[in-house]
Coordinates of C-alpha atoms and ligand atoms in Angstrom, one line a residue:
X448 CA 8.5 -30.2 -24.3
X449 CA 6.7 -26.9 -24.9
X450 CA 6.2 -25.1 -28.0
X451 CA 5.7 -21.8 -27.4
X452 CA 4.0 -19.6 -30.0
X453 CA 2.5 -22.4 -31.8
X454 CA 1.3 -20.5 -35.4
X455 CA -2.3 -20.1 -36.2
X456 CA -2.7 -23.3 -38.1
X457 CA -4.3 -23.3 -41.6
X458 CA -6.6 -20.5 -41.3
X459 CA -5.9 -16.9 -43.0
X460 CA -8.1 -13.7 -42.0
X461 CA -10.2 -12.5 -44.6
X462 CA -12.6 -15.6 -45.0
X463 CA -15.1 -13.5 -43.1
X464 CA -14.4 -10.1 -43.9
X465 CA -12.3 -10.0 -41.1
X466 CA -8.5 -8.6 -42.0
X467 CA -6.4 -8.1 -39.0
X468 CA -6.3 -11.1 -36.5
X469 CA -9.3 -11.2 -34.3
X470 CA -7.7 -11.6 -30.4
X471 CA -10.8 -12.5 -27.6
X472 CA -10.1 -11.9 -23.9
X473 CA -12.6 -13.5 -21.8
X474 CA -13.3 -11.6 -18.9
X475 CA -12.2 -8.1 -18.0
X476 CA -11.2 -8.6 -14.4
X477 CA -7.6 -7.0 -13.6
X478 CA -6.2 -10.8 -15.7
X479 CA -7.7 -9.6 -18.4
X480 CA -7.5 -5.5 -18.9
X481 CA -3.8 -6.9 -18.2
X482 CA -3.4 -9.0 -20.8
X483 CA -5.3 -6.1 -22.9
X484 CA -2.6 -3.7 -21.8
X485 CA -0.2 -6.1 -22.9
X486 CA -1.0 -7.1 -25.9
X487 CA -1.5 -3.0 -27.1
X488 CA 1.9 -2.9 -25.9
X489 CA 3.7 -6.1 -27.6
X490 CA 2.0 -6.8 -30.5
X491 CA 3.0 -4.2 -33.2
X492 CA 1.1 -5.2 -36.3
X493 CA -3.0 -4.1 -36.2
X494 CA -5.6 -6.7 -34.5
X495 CA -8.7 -6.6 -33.3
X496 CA -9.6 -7.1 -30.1
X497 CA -12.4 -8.5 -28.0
X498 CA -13.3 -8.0 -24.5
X499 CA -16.2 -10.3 -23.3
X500 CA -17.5 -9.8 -19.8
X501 CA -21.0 -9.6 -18.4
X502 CA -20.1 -7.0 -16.3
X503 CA -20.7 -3.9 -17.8
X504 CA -17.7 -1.7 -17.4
X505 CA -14.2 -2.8 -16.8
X506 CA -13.8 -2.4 -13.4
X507 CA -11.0 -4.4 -12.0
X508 CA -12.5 -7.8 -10.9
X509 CA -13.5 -9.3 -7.9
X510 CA -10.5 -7.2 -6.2
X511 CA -11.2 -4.6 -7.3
X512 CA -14.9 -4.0 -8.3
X513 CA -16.7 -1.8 -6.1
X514 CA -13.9 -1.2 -3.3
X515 CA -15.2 0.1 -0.2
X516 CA -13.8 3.7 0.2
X517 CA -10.2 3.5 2.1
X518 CA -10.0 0.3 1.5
X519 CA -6.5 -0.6 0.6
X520 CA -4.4 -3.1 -1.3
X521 CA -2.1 -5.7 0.8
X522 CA 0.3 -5.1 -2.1
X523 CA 3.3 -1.8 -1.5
X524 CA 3.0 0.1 -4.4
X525 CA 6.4 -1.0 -5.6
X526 CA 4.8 -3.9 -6.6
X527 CA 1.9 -3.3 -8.0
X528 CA 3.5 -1.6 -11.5
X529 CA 1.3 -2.6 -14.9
X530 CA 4.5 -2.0 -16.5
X531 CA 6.6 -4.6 -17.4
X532 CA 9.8 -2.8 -18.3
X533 CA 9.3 0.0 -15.5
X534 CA 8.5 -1.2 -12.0
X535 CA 8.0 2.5 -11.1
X536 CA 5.3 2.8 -12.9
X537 CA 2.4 3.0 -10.5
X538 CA 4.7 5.4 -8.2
X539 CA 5.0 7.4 -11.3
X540 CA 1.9 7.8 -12.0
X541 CA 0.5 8.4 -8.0
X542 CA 3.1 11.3 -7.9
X543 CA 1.9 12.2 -11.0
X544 CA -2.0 12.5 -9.4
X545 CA -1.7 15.7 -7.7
X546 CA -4.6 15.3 -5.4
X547 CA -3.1 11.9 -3.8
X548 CA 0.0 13.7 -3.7
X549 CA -1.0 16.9 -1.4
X550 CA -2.9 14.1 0.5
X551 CA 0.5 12.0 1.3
X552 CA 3.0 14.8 0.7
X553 CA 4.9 13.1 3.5
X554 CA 5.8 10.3 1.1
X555 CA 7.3 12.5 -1.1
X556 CA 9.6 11.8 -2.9
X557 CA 8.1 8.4 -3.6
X558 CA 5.5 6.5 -3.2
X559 CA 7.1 2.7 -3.3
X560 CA 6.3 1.7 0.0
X561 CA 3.5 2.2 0.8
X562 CA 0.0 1.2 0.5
X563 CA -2.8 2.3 -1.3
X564 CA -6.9 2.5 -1.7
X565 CA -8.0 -0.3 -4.0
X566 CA -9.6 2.7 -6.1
X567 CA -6.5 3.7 -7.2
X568 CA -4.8 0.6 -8.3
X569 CA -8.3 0.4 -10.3
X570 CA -7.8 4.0 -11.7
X571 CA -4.3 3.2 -12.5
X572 CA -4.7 0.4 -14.5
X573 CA -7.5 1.8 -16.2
X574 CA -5.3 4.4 -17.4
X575 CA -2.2 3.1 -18.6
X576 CA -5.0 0.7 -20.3
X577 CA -6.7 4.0 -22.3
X578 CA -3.2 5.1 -22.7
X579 CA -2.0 2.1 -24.5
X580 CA -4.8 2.4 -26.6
X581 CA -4.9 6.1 -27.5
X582 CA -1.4 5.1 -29.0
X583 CA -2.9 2.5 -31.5
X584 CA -4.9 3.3 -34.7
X585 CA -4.7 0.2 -35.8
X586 CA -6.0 -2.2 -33.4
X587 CA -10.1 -1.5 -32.9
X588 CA -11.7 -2.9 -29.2
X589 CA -15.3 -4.3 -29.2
X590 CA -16.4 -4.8 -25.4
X591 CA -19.1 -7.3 -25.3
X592 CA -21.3 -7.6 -22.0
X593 CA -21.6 -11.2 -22.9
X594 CA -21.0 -14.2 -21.4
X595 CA -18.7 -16.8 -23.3
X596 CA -20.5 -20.0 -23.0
X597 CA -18.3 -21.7 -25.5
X598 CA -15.0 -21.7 -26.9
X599 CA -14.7 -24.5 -29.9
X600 CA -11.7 -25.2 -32.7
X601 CA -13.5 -25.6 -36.0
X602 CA -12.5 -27.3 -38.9
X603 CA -9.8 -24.3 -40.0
X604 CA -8.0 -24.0 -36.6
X605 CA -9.5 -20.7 -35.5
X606 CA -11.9 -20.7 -32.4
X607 CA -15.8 -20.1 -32.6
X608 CA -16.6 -17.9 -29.0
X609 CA -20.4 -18.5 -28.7
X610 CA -22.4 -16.5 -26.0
X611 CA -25.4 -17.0 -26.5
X612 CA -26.0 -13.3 -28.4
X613 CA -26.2 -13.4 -32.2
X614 CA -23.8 -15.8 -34.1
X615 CA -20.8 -17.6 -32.8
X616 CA -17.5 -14.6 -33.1
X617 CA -15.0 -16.3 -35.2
X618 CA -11.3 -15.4 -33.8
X619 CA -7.9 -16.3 -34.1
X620 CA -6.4 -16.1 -30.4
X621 CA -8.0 -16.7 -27.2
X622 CA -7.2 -15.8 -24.0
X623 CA -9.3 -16.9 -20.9
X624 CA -9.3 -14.2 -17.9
X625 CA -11.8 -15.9 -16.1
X626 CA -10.4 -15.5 -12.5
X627 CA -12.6 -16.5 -9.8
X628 CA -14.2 -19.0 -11.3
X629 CA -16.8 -18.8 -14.3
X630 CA -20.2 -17.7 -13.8
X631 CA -23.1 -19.8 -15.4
X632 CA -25.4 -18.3 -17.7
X633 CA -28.4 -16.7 -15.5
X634 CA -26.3 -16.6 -12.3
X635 CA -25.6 -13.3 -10.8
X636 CA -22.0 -12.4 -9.6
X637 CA -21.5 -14.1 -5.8
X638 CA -23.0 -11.6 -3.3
X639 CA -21.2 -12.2 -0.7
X640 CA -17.9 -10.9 -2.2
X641 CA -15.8 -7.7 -0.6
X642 CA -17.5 -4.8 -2.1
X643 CA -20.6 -6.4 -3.7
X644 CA -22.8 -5.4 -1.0
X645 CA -22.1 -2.9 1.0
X646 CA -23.3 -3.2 4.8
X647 CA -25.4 -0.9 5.8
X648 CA -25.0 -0.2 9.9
X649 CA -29.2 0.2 10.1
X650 CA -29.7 -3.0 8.8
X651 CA -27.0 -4.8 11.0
X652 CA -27.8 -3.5 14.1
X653 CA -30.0 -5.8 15.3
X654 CA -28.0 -8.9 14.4
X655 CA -26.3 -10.4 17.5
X656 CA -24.0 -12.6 15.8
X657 CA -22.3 -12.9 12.6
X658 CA -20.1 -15.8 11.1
X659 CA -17.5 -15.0 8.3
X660 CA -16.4 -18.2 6.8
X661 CA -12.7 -18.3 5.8
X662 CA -9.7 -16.1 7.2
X663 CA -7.8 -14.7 4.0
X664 CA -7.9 -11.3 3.3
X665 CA -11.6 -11.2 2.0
X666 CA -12.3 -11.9 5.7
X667 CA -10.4 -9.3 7.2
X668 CA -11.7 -6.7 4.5
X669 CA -15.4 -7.9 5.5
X670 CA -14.6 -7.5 9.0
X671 CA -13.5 -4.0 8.9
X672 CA -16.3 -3.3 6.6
X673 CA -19.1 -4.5 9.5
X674 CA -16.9 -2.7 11.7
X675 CA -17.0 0.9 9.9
X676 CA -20.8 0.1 8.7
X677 CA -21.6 0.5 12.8
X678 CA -22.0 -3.2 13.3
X679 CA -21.3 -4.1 17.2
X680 CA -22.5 -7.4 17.3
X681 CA -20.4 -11.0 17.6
X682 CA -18.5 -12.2 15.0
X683 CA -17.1 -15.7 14.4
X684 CA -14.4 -16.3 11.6
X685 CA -14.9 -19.9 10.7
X686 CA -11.9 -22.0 8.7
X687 CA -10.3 -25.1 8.0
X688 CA -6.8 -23.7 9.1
X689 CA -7.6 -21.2 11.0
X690 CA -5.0 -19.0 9.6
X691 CA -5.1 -15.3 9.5
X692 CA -3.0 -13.4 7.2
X693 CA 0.1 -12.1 9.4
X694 CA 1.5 -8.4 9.0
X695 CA 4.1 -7.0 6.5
X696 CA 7.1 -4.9 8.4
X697 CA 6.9 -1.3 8.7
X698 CA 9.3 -0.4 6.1
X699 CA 10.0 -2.5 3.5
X700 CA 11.3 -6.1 3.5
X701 CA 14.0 -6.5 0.7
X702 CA 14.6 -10.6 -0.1
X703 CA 17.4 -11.3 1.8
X704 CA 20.1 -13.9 0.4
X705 CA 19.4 -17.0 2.0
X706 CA 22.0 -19.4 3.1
X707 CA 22.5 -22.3 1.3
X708 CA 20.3 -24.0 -1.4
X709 CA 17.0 -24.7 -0.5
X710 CA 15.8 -28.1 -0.7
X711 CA 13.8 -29.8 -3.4
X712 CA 11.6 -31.9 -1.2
X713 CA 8.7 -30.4 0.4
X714 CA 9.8 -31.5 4.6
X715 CA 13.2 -30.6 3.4
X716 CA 11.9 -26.8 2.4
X717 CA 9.4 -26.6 5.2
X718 CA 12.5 -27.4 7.6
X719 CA 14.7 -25.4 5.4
X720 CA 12.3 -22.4 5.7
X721 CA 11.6 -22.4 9.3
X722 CA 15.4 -22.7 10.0
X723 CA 15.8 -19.3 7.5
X724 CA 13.5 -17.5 9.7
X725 CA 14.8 -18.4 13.0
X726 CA 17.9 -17.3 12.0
X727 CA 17.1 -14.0 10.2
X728 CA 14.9 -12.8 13.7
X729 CA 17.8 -13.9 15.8
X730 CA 20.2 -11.7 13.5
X731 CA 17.6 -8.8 13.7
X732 CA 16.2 -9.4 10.3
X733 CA 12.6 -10.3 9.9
X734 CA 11.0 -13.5 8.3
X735 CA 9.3 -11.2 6.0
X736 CA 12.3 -10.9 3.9
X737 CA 13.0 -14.9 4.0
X738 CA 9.6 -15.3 2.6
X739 CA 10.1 -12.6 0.1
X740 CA 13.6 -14.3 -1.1
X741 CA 12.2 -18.0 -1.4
X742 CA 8.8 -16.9 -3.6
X743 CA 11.5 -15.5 -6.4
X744 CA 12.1 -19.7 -6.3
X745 CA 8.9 -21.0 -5.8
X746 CA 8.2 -21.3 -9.3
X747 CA 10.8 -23.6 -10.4
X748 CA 10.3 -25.8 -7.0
X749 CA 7.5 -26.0 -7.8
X750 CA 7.5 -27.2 -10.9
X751 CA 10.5 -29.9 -9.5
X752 CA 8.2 -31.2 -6.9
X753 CA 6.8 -34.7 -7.3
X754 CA 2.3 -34.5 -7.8
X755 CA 2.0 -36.5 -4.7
X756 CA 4.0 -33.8 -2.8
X757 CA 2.4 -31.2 -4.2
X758 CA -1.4 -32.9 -2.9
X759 CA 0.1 -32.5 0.2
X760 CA 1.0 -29.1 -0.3
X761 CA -2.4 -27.9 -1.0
X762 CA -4.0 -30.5 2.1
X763 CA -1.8 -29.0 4.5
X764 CA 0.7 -26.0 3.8
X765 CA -1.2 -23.9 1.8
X766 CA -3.3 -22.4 3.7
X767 CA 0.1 -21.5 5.7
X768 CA 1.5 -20.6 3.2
X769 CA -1.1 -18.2 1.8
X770 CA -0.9 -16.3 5.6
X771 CA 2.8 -15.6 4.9
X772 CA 2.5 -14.3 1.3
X773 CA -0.9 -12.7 1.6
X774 CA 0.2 -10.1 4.2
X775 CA -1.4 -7.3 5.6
X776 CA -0.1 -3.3 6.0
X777 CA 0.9 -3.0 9.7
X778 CA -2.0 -0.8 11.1
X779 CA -4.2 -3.4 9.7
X780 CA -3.0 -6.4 11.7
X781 CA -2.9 -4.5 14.5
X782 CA -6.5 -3.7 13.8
X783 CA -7.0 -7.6 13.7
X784 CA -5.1 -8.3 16.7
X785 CA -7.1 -5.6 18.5
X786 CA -10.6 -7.0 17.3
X787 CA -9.7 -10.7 18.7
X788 CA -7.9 -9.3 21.9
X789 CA -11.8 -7.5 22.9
X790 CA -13.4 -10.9 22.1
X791 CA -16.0 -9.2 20.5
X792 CA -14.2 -11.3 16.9
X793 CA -14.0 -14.6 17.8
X794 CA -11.4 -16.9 15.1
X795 CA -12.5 -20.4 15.3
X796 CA -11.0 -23.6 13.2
X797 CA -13.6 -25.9 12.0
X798 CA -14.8 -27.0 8.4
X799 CA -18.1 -25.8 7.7
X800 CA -20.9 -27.2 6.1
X801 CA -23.9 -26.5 5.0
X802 CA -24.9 -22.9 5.6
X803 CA -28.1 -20.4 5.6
X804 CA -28.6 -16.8 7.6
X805 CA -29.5 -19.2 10.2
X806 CA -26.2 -21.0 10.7
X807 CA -24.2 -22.7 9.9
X808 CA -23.1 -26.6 10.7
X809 CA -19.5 -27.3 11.4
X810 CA -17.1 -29.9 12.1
X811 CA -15.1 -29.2 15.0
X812 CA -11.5 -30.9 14.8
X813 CA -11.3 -34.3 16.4
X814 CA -15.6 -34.8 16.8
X815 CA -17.5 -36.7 14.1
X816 CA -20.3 -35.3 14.3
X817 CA -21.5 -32.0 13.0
X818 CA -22.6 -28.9 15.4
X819 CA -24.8 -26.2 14.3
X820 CA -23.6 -22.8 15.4
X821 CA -26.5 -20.5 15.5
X822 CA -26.0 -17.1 13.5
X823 CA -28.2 -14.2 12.6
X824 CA -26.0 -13.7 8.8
X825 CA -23.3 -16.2 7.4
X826 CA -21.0 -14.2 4.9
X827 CA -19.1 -16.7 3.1
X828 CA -15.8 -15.4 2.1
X829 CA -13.8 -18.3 1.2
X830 CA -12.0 -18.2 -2.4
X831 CA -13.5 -20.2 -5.0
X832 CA -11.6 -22.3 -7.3
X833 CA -12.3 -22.0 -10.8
X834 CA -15.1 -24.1 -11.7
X835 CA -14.3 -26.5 -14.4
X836 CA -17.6 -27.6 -15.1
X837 CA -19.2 -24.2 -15.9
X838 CA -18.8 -22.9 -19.5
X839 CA -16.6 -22.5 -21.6
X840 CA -13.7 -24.4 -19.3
X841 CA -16.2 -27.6 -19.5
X842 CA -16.1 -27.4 -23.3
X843 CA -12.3 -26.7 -24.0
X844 CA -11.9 -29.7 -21.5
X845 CA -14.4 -32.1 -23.3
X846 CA -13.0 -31.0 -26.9
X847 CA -9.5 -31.9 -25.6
X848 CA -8.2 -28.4 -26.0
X849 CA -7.3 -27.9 -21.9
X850 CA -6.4 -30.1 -19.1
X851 CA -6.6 -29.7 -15.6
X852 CA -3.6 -29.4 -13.7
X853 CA -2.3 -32.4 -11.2
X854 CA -4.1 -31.0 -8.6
X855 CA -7.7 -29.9 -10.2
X856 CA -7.4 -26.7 -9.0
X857 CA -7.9 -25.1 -12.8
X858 CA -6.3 -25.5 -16.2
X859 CA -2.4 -27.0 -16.6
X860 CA -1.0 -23.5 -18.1
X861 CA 2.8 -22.3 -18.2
X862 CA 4.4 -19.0 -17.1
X863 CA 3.7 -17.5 -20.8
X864 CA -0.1 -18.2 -20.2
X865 CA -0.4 -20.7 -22.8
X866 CA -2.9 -23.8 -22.1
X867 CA -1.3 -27.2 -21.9
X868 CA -2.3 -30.8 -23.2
X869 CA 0.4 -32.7 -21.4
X870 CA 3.7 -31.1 -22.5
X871 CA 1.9 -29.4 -25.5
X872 CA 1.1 -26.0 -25.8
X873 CA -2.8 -25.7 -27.5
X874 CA -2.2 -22.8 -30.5
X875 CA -3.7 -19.6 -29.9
X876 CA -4.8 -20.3 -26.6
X877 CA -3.7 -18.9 -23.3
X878 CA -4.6 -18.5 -20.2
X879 CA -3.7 -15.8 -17.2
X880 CA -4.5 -15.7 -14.2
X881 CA -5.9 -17.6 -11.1
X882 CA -6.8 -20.3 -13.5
X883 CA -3.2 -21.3 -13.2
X884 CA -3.0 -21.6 -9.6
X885 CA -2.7 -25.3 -9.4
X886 CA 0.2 -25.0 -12.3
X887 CA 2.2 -22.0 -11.1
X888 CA 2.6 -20.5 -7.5
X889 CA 1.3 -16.9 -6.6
X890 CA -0.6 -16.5 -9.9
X891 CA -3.3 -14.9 -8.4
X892 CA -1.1 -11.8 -7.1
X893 CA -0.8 -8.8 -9.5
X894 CA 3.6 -9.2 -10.3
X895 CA 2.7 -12.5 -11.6
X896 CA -0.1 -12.0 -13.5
X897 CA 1.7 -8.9 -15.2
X898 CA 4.6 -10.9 -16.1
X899 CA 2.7 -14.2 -17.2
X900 CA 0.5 -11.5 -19.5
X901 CA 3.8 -10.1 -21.1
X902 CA 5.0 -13.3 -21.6
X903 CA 1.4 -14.7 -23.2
X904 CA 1.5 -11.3 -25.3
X905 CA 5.1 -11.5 -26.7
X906 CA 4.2 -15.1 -27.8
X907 CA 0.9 -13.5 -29.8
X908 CA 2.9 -11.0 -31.1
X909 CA 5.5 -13.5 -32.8
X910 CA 2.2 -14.8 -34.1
X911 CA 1.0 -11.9 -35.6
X912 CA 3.8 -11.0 -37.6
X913 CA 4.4 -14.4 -39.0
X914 CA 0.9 -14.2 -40.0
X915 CA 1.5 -10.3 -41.5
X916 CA 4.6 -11.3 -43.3
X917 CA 3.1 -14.2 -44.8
X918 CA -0.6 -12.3 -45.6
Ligands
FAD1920 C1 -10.3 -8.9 -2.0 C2 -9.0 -9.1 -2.8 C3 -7.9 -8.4 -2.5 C4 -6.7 -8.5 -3.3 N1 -5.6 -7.8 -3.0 C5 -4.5 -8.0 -3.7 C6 -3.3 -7.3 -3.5 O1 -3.2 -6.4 -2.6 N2 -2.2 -7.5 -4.2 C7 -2.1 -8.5 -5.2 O2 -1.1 -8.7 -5.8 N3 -3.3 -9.2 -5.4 C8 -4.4 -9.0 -4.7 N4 -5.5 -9.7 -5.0 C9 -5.4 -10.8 -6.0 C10 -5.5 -10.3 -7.4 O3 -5.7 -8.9 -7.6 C11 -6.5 -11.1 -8.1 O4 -6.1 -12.4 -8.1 C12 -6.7 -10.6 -9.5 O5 -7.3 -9.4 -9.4 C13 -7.5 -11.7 -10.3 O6 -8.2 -11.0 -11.3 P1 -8.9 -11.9 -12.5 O7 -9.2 -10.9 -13.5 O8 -8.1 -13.0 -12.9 O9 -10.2 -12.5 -11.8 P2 -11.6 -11.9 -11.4 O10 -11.4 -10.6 -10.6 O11 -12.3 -13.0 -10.8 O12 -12.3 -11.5 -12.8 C14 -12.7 -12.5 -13.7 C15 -13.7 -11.9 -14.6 O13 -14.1 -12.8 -15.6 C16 -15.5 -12.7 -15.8 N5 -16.0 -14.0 -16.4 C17 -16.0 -15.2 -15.7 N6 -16.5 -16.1 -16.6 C18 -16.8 -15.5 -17.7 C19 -17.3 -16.0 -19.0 N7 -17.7 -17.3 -19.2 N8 -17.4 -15.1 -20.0 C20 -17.1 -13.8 -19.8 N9 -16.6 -13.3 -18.7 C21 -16.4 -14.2 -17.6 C22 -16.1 -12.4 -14.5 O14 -17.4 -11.8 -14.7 C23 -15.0 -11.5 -13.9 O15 -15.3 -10.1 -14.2 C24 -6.7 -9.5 -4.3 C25 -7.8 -10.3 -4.5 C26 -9.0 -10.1 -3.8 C27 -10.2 -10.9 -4.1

């Protein structure tokens, strides 16, 4: 069993000057300004509130952090809404934007279907976030360009968030936003990530061949951003799979009702699935909206299936799976069919090993031995699971506050966010985001991150009162 909104045990503010409940979010990636947004909208009673990032500004993340110009979301607008009681919010707001508006009049009078530059998701966000804020007098925001490098329980219940800055911050709720993995003190932020670096055509020219390793979206994005930097040369996309992301429809893809319960065994729902989307083509209906239908489930089969099926998911289906859900807008899978048809983009499956700007070595399927395929730059591209060794994940795990889930893949976490020890919820301690991924299905995408950080900040709301009633 779960207990949700476990009370702050023992401890009342004031010890330490402090009056309101002290709330930390660690990292200010899109997981975490959502949760912020969140929290300024569910919890009524004053708190203050911590943002701890190295990263300067708040910028969005990895997805989001220094977007190439035009490039765009795989997400329609429809559902990419911050609010959780308005799903038009974002298409409120873009008709709102006048400048976007004259640019896309023909959309008019909505924008739900379509898709839209990273930049402004970004700006979006950014702004419902400032407008949540502007709204509360009573909750003060420290942003701290800090690394957490631990999170401990001391002797009163609350949590000591050390970073290596001044004295450990004493705080009552903790929520890790850590996405992407955790980066070690000293390290600087991968460079090979969408956006980090931007190519620069001079510099490329020369190369004659280029290997992207994996074939998820960050592939396709780094593609089109050698492509549009003036890079002619040969490229290789290297994966495991070797699955590229396949295309959305033109118009939108409603779920569709599907015919009969699905399954709860995975080779009965793979079978299950395929059947769906035979059927739905042959009736004129697209797979698209089968796909969309059985992900409103996935949570809860999930959660039925047995560990040993779900190792199995991740060894062999995911990586299908993730080409379904992750789709791309139409003109951009065209794009990607076009670049492989000219054989200029080559898409090869293999699992790579080690790797420099010389090459790379692979393991082709069925051969034993390892091949070095000669390259002038390897852009790795891959996603990185969270790393549970790095600080503060290693800490939390060591002091018994966290566990990973079945499949190591991050922390054992619940659809309100909150971090598990077996069937019990640690107090005061969430988590959101991709550090659930291995616990709950499609937590990295933005509809279930806003809902799991709605859910985390009604729980911490219930808290706070409590605690206001009884201060
Ligand atoms: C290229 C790309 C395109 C995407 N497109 C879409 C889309 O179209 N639709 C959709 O729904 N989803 C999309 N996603 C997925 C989704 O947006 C991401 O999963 C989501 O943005 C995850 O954000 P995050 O904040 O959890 O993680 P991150 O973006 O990884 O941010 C984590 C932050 O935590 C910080 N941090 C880490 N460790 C510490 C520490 N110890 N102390 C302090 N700070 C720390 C990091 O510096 C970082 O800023 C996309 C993702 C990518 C990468």
């Amino acid at each position: 069993m779960t207990i949700h909104g476990s009370f702050l045990p023992l401890a009342r503010f004031g010890s330490d000057g402090v009056s309101v409940p002290r709330i930390a979010i660690v990292g200010r990636g899109f997981s975490g300004l959502m949760t912020a947004i969140a929290l300024l909208r569910r919890v009524r009673t004053p708190f203050e509130l911590q943002l701890f990032d190295p990263h300067p500004d708040i910028s969005g993340g990895q997805a989001l952090a220094g977007a190439q110009l035009g490039e765009i979301l795989n997400s329609r607008v429809r559902d990419l809404s911050v609010a959780d009681d308005d799903v038009d919010d974002f298409d409120t707001w873009l008709r709102g934007n006048a400048s976007f508006r004259n640019a896309v009049s023909a959309a008019i009078p909505g924008f739900r279907q379509i898709f839209v530059p990273k930049g402004m998701f970004s700006d979006y966000a950014y702004q419902r976030f400032s407008d949540a804020l502007a709204l509360r007098h009573d909750v003060s925001i420290r942003v701290r360009s800090e690394l957490v490098l631990s999170i401990a329980r001391r002797g009163d219940g609350r949590f000591a968030v050390a970073t290596g800055e001044g004295p450990a911050q004493t705080c009552d709720i903790v929520v890790l936003a850590t996405g992407y993995g955790t980066m070690r003190a000293g390290s600087s932020p991968p460079p090979e990530m969408p956006g980090a670096r931007p190519v620069r055509a001079r510099r490329l020219a020369p190369c004659p061949h280029i290997v992207l390793l994996g074939t998820g979206v960050r592939v396709v994005d780094r593609l089109f951003q050698l492509r549009d930097g003036g890079y002619a040369g040969r490229i290789t996309l290297l994966s495991a799979h070797g699955f590229l992301p396949r295309s959305h429809t033109r118009f939108a893809a409603d779920p569709m009702e599907l015919e009969g319960e699905i399954p709860h065994r995975l080779p009965e729902i793979v079978r299950f699935l395929r059947q769906a989307c035979r059927t739905a083509e042959e009736n004129g209906q697209n797979w698209q909206s089968v796909m969309n239908a059985f992900r409103k489930q996935a949570r809860s089969l999930w959660r039925d299936l047995p560990a040993a099926e779900k190792r199995r998911f991740n060894r062999h289906l995911r990586a299908i799976y993730d080409s379904h859900r992750n789709r791309l807008p139409e003109p951009h899978y065209l794009r990607l069919m076009r670049e492989l048809s000219t054989g200029g983009t080559v898409l090869r499956k293999g699992w790579a090993g080690s790797f420099s700007d010389d090459g790379v070595t692979v393991r082709w399927p069925g051969e034993a031995r390892e091949d070095f395929v000669a390259a002038s730059t390897v852009i790795d591209c891959r996603c990185a699971a969270p790393d549970l060794t790095a600080p503060p994940l290693s800490a939390l795990l060591q002091d018994g506050l966290a566990m990973p889930d079945e499949l190591g893949l991050g922390l054992l976490v619940n659809a309100h966010g909150e971090v598990l020890v077996g069937d019990q919820a640690t107090a005061n301690l969430y988590a959101v985001g991709p550090l659930g991924l291995g616990s709950l299905p499609d937590i990295d995408l933005v509809p279930e991150i806003v809902s799991q950080a709605y859910a985390a900040a009604g729980l911490v709301a219930r808290t706070c009162t409590a605690l206001a009633s009884t201060g």
